[in-house]
């Protein structure tokens, strides 16, 4: 299992995965041209992508999906609710490439994908748990307002975690956002704070957890340094030692393998 986060934040989200030789993206929130360039930076070709998995219909998660599907004949996996909400933005998708998500599905011959609902202010937002033929697992949720038992259950035994670490509470309260936006961000259907992400990582830690990515860090109500420091401090308090990496908006992470 290989992963590289190609970019994460309010200006675009996309994650490259190769599992049992099958290559795919979770979200495609950059232009098609930009995604091709980002793939080249990690030594991969967009032409080899076999699927696009969409978490929800917000533009920073779907911007390049329609273009890529049409140009490279790539299937899009998306919930019916999200598809209905973004049909016009995606543009025409051929029937054979529109895969409406209805429970667990497989990619290739051996890649098991389990979608799970998360709380966020879209028509519907899901995360994904991905498992390879050797039992290695990854869970990803880059937009999530609240950690409930469904989320805990899907993250509890994975080897790689990609979780939102969006805002610092004090920075959010003092930034230039209008009050209604601040309320939205910190609400149960908004985004996840640094400390909530840190506590969640501590809760789901286990001996098999090898890597944690902190995703969707806000430019206005957070900093990369503050997100990392908050998480490290909480994990040190719990005597937890696990590799943590920031997922940046403008640059990709190096490929990590398990």
mmCIF file of C-alpha atoms in Angstrom:
data_model
loop_
_atom_site.group_PDB
_atom_site.id
_atom_site.type_symbol
_atom_site.label_atom_id
_atom_site.label_comp_id
_atom_site.label_asym_id
_atom_site.label_seq_id
_atom_site.Cartn_x
_atom_site.Cartn_y
_atom_site.Cartn_z
ATOM 1 C CA UNK A 1 0.000 0.000 0.000
ATOM 2 C CA UNK A 2 1.391 3.380 -1.081
ATOM 3 C CA UNK A 3 0.100 6.867 -0.326
ATOM 4 C CA UNK A 4 0.937 10.424 -1.255
ATOM 5 C CA UNK A 5 -1.310 13.334 -0.365
ATOM 6 C CA UNK A 6 -1.127 15.574 -3.428
ATOM 7 C CA UNK A 7 -2.554 18.556 -1.562
ATOM 8 C CA UNK A 8 -5.065 19.243 1.188
ATOM 9 C CA UNK A 9 -6.899 22.387 2.235
ATOM 10 C CA UNK A 10 -9.731 24.687 1.259
ATOM 11 C CA UNK A 11 -8.173 25.270 -2.180
ATOM 12 C CA UNK A 12 -8.059 21.611 -3.185
ATOM 13 C CA UNK A 13 -7.807 18.033 -1.950
ATOM 14 C CA UNK A 14 -6.505 14.878 -3.593
ATOM 15 C CA UNK A 15 -4.777 11.744 -2.295
ATOM 16 C CA UNK A 16 -2.956 9.194 -4.437
ATOM 17 C CA UNK A 17 -3.154 5.552 -3.382
ATOM 18 C CA UNK A 18 -1.707 2.387 -4.846
ATOM 19 C CA UNK A 19 -3.122 -0.749 -3.259
ATOM 20 C CA UNK A 20 -2.242 -4.214 -4.562
ATOM 21 C CA UNK A 21 -1.034 -2.540 -7.761
ATOM 22 C CA UNK A 22 -4.315 -0.663 -8.334
ATOM 23 C CA UNK A 23 -3.825 3.109 -8.520
ATOM 24 C CA UNK A 24 -6.573 5.570 -7.640
ATOM 25 C CA UNK A 25 -7.320 8.987 -6.173
ATOM 26 C CA UNK A 26 -9.442 9.915 -3.199
ATOM 27 C CA UNK A 27 -10.936 13.252 -4.283
ATOM 28 C CA UNK A 28 -9.820 15.306 -7.262
ATOM 29 C CA UNK A 29 -10.133 18.873 -6.057
ATOM 30 C CA UNK A 30 -7.544 20.455 -8.349
ATOM 31 C CA UNK A 31 -7.741 21.111 -12.083
ATOM 32 C CA UNK A 32 -7.017 18.196 -14.365
ATOM 33 C CA UNK A 33 -3.792 19.857 -15.506
ATOM 34 C CA UNK A 34 -2.671 20.456 -11.914
ATOM 35 C CA UNK A 35 -3.424 16.869 -10.896
ATOM 36 C CA UNK A 36 -1.394 15.551 -13.816
ATOM 37 C CA UNK A 37 1.536 17.750 -12.738
ATOM 38 C CA UNK A 38 1.207 16.662 -9.120
ATOM 39 C CA UNK A 39 1.237 13.007 -10.182
ATOM 40 C CA UNK A 40 4.406 13.564 -12.192
ATOM 41 C CA UNK A 41 6.118 15.005 -9.118
ATOM 42 C CA UNK A 42 5.776 11.642 -7.368
ATOM 43 C CA UNK A 43 6.781 9.664 -10.459
ATOM 44 C CA UNK A 44 3.262 8.550 -11.359
ATOM 45 C CA UNK A 45 1.132 8.945 -14.489
ATOM 46 C CA UNK A 46 -2.451 10.175 -14.411
ATOM 47 C CA UNK A 47 -3.168 7.763 -17.280
ATOM 48 C CA UNK A 48 -2.678 4.847 -14.875
ATOM 49 C CA UNK A 49 -5.343 6.002 -12.415
ATOM 50 C CA UNK A 50 -8.112 3.405 -12.291
ATOM 51 C CA UNK A 51 -10.718 5.184 -10.164
ATOM 52 C CA UNK A 52 -11.684 8.467 -8.529
ATOM 53 C CA UNK A 53 -13.287 8.147 -5.090
ATOM 54 C CA UNK A 54 -15.202 11.259 -4.053
ATOM 55 C CA UNK A 55 -15.904 12.070 -0.395
ATOM 56 C CA UNK A 56 -18.450 14.843 -1.051
ATOM 57 C CA UNK A 57 -19.556 17.412 -3.578
ATOM 58 C CA UNK A 58 -17.716 20.558 -2.436
ATOM 59 C CA UNK A 59 -15.619 22.055 -5.225
ATOM 60 C CA UNK A 60 -12.297 21.598 -3.414
ATOM 61 C CA UNK A 61 -12.914 17.839 -3.720
ATOM 62 C CA UNK A 62 -14.360 17.513 -7.249
ATOM 63 C CA UNK A 63 -12.858 20.295 -9.374
ATOM 64 C CA UNK A 64 -10.897 18.019 -11.721
ATOM 65 C CA UNK A 65 -12.971 14.845 -11.416
ATOM 66 C CA UNK A 66 -15.207 15.316 -14.446
ATOM 67 C CA UNK A 67 -12.357 16.362 -16.707
ATOM 68 C CA UNK A 68 -10.194 13.411 -15.677
ATOM 69 C CA UNK A 69 -13.043 10.949 -16.086
ATOM 70 C CA UNK A 70 -13.787 12.142 -19.622
ATOM 71 C CA UNK A 71 -10.197 12.535 -20.787
ATOM 72 C CA UNK A 72 -8.776 9.327 -19.336
ATOM 73 C CA UNK A 73 -11.914 7.165 -19.135
ATOM 74 C CA UNK A 74 -11.772 6.890 -15.321
ATOM 75 C CA UNK A 75 -14.724 5.672 -13.225
ATOM 76 C CA UNK A 76 -15.998 8.053 -10.538
ATOM 77 C CA UNK A 77 -17.247 6.530 -7.274
ATOM 78 C CA UNK A 78 -19.630 8.936 -5.558
ATOM 79 C CA UNK A 79 -22.753 8.763 -3.399
ATOM 80 C CA UNK A 80 -26.082 9.429 -5.128
ATOM 81 C CA UNK A 81 -26.643 12.430 -2.847
ATOM 82 C CA UNK A 82 -23.319 14.035 -3.721
ATOM 83 C CA UNK A 83 -23.730 13.294 -7.419
ATOM 84 C CA UNK A 84 -27.157 14.932 -7.487
ATOM 85 C CA UNK A 85 -25.694 18.009 -5.789
ATOM 86 C CA UNK A 86 -22.780 18.426 -8.207
ATOM 87 C CA UNK A 87 -23.996 17.006 -11.511
ATOM 88 C CA UNK A 88 -23.570 20.316 -13.338
ATOM 89 C CA UNK A 89 -20.110 20.950 -11.873
ATOM 90 C CA UNK A 90 -18.891 17.486 -12.844
ATOM 91 C CA UNK A 91 -20.276 17.762 -16.349
ATOM 92 C CA UNK A 92 -21.296 14.790 -18.450
ATOM 93 C CA UNK A 93 -20.042 11.458 -17.086
ATOM 94 C CA UNK A 94 -20.547 8.355 -19.208
ATOM 95 C CA UNK A 95 -22.861 5.760 -17.720
ATOM 96 C CA UNK A 96 -20.096 3.179 -17.535
ATOM 97 C CA UNK A 97 -17.932 5.549 -15.491
ATOM 98 C CA UNK A 98 -20.560 6.680 -12.991
ATOM 99 C CA UNK A 99 -20.368 4.329 -10.008
ATOM 100 C CA UNK A 100 -22.917 5.335 -7.387
ATOM 101 C CA UNK A 101 -21.777 4.182 -3.964
ATOM 102 C CA UNK A 102 -24.132 1.842 -2.119
ATOM 103 C CA UNK A 103 -22.110 0.156 0.594
ATOM 104 C CA UNK A 104 -18.793 -1.673 0.429
ATOM 105 C CA UNK A 105 -17.137 -2.207 -2.967
ATOM 106 C CA UNK A 106 -13.951 -3.587 -4.507
ATOM 107 C CA UNK A 107 -11.337 -2.008 -6.753
ATOM 108 C CA UNK A 108 -9.345 -4.328 -8.962
ATOM 109 C CA UNK A 109 -9.483 -7.878 -7.721
ATOM 110 C CA UNK A 110 -8.422 -7.495 -4.110
ATOM 111 C CA UNK A 111 -8.846 -3.904 -2.847
ATOM 112 C CA UNK A 112 -11.682 -3.644 -0.335
ATOM 113 C CA UNK A 113 -13.210 -0.178 0.109
ATOM 114 C CA UNK A 114 -15.643 0.581 2.915
ATOM 115 C CA UNK A 115 -17.349 3.998 2.820
ATOM 116 C CA UNK A 116 -18.662 5.461 6.068
ATOM 117 C CA UNK A 117 -20.744 8.548 6.757
ATOM 118 C CA UNK A 118 -19.212 11.506 8.574
ATOM 119 C CA UNK A 119 -20.683 14.758 9.853
ATOM 120 C CA UNK A 120 -20.028 17.713 7.536
ATOM 121 C CA UNK A 121 -22.173 20.376 5.904
ATOM 122 C CA UNK A 122 -22.557 18.826 2.467
ATOM 123 C CA UNK A 123 -25.516 16.897 1.090
ATOM 124 C CA UNK A 124 -23.625 13.815 2.198
ATOM 125 C CA UNK A 125 -20.015 13.328 3.224
ATOM 126 C CA UNK A 126 -18.204 10.026 3.537
ATOM 127 C CA UNK A 127 -14.803 8.789 4.541
ATOM 128 C CA UNK A 128 -13.136 5.681 3.166
ATOM 129 C CA UNK A 129 -11.500 2.679 4.774
ATOM 130 C CA UNK A 130 -9.247 0.810 2.347
ATOM 131 C CA UNK A 131 -7.813 -2.667 2.906
ATOM 132 C CA UNK A 132 -5.346 -4.641 0.794
ATOM 133 C CA UNK A 133 -4.976 -8.383 0.317
ATOM 134 C CA UNK A 134 -2.488 -8.642 3.214
ATOM 135 C CA UNK A 135 -4.793 -6.954 5.698
ATOM 136 C CA UNK A 136 -3.073 -3.567 5.701
ATOM 137 C CA UNK A 137 -5.620 -0.782 6.195
ATOM 138 C CA UNK A 138 -5.974 2.960 5.719
ATOM 139 C CA UNK A 139 -8.767 5.319 6.750
ATOM 140 C CA UNK A 140 -9.267 8.844 5.435
ATOM 141 C CA UNK A 141 -11.571 11.711 6.376
ATOM 142 C CA UNK A 142 -10.447 15.221 5.456
ATOM 143 C CA UNK A 143 -13.685 17.113 6.243
ATOM 144 C CA UNK A 144 -15.390 16.136 9.472
ATOM 145 C CA UNK A 145 -17.027 18.174 12.202
ATOM 146 C CA UNK A 146 -17.466 15.587 14.916
ATOM 147 C CA UNK A 147 -16.050 12.179 15.816
ATOM 148 C CA UNK A 148 -18.874 9.733 16.449
ATOM 149 C CA UNK A 149 -18.845 5.989 17.054
ATOM 150 C CA UNK A 150 -19.157 5.195 13.341
ATOM 151 C CA UNK A 151 -15.954 7.101 12.651
ATOM 152 C CA UNK A 152 -14.151 5.556 15.620
ATOM 153 C CA UNK A 153 -15.073 2.074 14.466
ATOM 154 C CA UNK A 154 -13.647 2.584 10.977
ATOM 155 C CA UNK A 155 -10.389 4.157 12.191
ATOM 156 C CA UNK A 156 -9.688 1.917 15.166
ATOM 157 C CA UNK A 157 -7.449 -0.751 13.600
ATOM 158 C CA UNK A 158 -5.818 0.920 10.602
ATOM 159 C CA UNK A 159 -2.131 1.269 9.728
ATOM 160 C CA UNK A 160 -2.423 4.707 8.097
ATOM 161 C CA UNK A 161 -4.667 7.554 9.259
ATOM 162 C CA UNK A 162 -5.554 10.660 7.256
ATOM 163 C CA UNK A 163 -7.599 12.949 9.491
ATOM 164 C CA UNK A 164 -8.615 16.584 9.407
ATOM 165 C CA UNK A 165 -6.774 18.984 11.709
ATOM 166 C CA UNK A 166 -8.454 22.172 10.573
ATOM 167 C CA UNK A 167 -8.376 24.932 13.178
ATOM 168 C CA UNK A 168 -7.049 26.222 16.458
ATOM 169 C CA UNK A 169 -9.951 27.428 18.591
ATOM 170 C CA UNK A 170 -8.332 30.678 19.748
ATOM 171 C CA UNK A 171 -7.182 31.552 16.238
ATOM 172 C CA UNK A 172 -10.640 30.820 14.869
ATOM 173 C CA UNK A 173 -12.318 33.057 17.423
ATOM 174 C CA UNK A 174 -9.923 35.944 16.722
ATOM 175 C CA UNK A 175 -9.618 35.658 12.931
ATOM 176 C CA UNK A 176 -11.482 37.836 10.424
ATOM 177 C CA UNK A 177 -14.224 35.316 9.655
ATOM 178 C CA UNK A 178 -17.789 36.569 10.214
ATOM 179 C CA UNK A 179 -19.513 34.990 13.199
ATOM 180 C CA UNK A 180 -21.735 32.709 11.129
ATOM 181 C CA UNK A 181 -18.678 31.200 9.423
ATOM 182 C CA UNK A 182 -16.916 30.720 12.759
ATOM 183 C CA UNK A 183 -20.017 28.960 14.074
ATOM 184 C CA UNK A 184 -20.122 26.764 10.985
ATOM 185 C CA UNK A 185 -16.443 25.783 11.254
ATOM 186 C CA UNK A 186 -16.601 24.802 14.918
ATOM 187 C CA UNK A 187 -20.038 23.183 14.694
ATOM 188 C CA UNK A 188 -20.730 19.450 14.622
ATOM 189 C CA UNK A 189 -21.155 19.612 10.842
ATOM 190 C CA UNK A 190 -18.117 21.798 10.245
ATOM 191 C CA UNK A 191 -14.467 20.969 10.744
ATOM 192 C CA UNK A 192 -12.217 19.295 13.307
ATOM 193 C CA UNK A 193 -10.007 21.290 15.673
ATOM 194 C CA UNK A 194 -6.363 20.545 16.412
ATOM 195 C CA UNK A 195 -7.066 19.311 19.921
ATOM 196 C CA UNK A 196 -10.006 17.149 18.869
ATOM 197 C CA UNK A 197 -7.889 15.565 16.151
ATOM 198 C CA UNK A 198 -5.083 14.983 18.645
ATOM 199 C CA UNK A 199 -7.372 13.321 21.172
ATOM 200 C CA UNK A 200 -8.902 11.166 18.456
ATOM 201 C CA UNK A 201 -5.485 9.954 17.321
ATOM 202 C CA UNK A 202 -4.719 9.063 20.922
ATOM 203 C CA UNK A 203 -7.994 7.184 21.251
ATOM 204 C CA UNK A 204 -7.419 5.025 18.176
ATOM 205 C CA UNK A 205 -3.703 4.443 18.656
ATOM 206 C CA UNK A 206 -2.629 0.801 18.595
ATOM 207 C CA UNK A 207 0.650 -1.076 17.944
ATOM 208 C CA UNK A 208 -0.091 -1.401 14.214
ATOM 209 C CA UNK A 209 -0.564 2.320 13.576
ATOM 210 C CA UNK A 210 2.403 3.390 11.450
ATOM 211 C CA UNK A 211 1.564 6.820 10.058
ATOM 212 C CA UNK A 212 -0.781 9.739 10.690
ATOM 213 C CA UNK A 213 -1.395 12.589 8.259
ATOM 214 C CA UNK A 214 -2.902 15.863 9.475
ATOM 215 C CA UNK A 215 -5.088 17.158 6.646
ATOM 216 C CA UNK A 216 -7.134 20.202 5.601
ATOM 217 C CA UNK A 217 -5.217 22.666 7.812
ATOM 218 C CA UNK A 218 -6.828 26.117 7.606
ATOM 219 C CA UNK A 219 -4.818 29.073 6.328
ATOM 220 C CA UNK A 220 -6.837 31.582 8.352
ATOM 221 C CA UNK A 221 -7.545 29.879 11.677
ATOM 222 C CA UNK A 222 -4.525 27.608 12.039
ATOM 223 C CA UNK A 223 -0.882 27.161 11.095
ATOM 224 C CA UNK A 224 0.965 24.019 10.114
ATOM 225 C CA UNK A 225 3.298 24.519 13.063
ATOM 226 C CA UNK A 226 0.456 24.918 15.548
ATOM 227 C CA UNK A 227 -1.384 21.853 14.235
ATOM 228 C CA UNK A 228 1.721 19.706 14.543
ATOM 229 C CA UNK A 229 2.659 21.082 17.975
ATOM 230 C CA UNK A 230 -0.835 20.523 19.405
ATOM 231 C CA UNK A 231 -0.985 16.937 18.197
ATOM 232 C CA UNK A 232 2.539 16.116 19.348
ATOM 233 C CA UNK A 233 1.917 17.623 22.780
ATOM 234 C CA UNK A 234 -1.239 15.597 23.311
ATOM 235 C CA UNK A 235 0.363 12.363 22.108
ATOM 236 C CA UNK A 236 3.405 12.935 24.297
ATOM 237 C CA UNK A 237 1.059 13.457 27.235
ATOM 238 C CA UNK A 238 -0.386 10.027 26.474
ATOM 239 C CA UNK A 239 3.116 8.542 25.923
ATOM 240 C CA UNK A 240 2.282 7.719 22.301
ATOM 241 C CA UNK A 241 5.040 7.612 19.693
ATOM 242 C CA UNK A 242 3.734 7.502 16.125
ATOM 243 C CA UNK A 243 4.953 9.162 12.940
ATOM 244 C CA UNK A 244 2.998 12.358 12.194
ATOM 245 C CA UNK A 245 3.146 14.314 8.934
ATOM 246 C CA UNK A 246 1.421 17.464 7.748
ATOM 247 C CA UNK A 247 -0.506 17.357 4.480
ATOM 248 C CA UNK A 248 0.216 20.725 2.876
ATOM 249 C CA UNK A 249 -2.021 22.650 0.509
ATOM 250 C CA UNK A 250 0.548 23.477 -2.131
ATOM 251 C CA UNK A 251 2.885 20.496 -2.158
ATOM 252 C CA UNK A 252 2.609 16.751 -2.109
ATOM 253 C CA UNK A 253 3.890 14.423 0.573
ATOM 254 C CA UNK A 254 6.513 11.852 -0.357
ATOM 255 C CA UNK A 255 5.211 8.371 -1.077
ATOM 256 C CA UNK A 256 4.856 6.297 2.084
ATOM 257 C CA UNK A 257 4.590 2.500 1.943
ATOM 258 C CA UNK A 258 3.234 -0.110 4.342
#
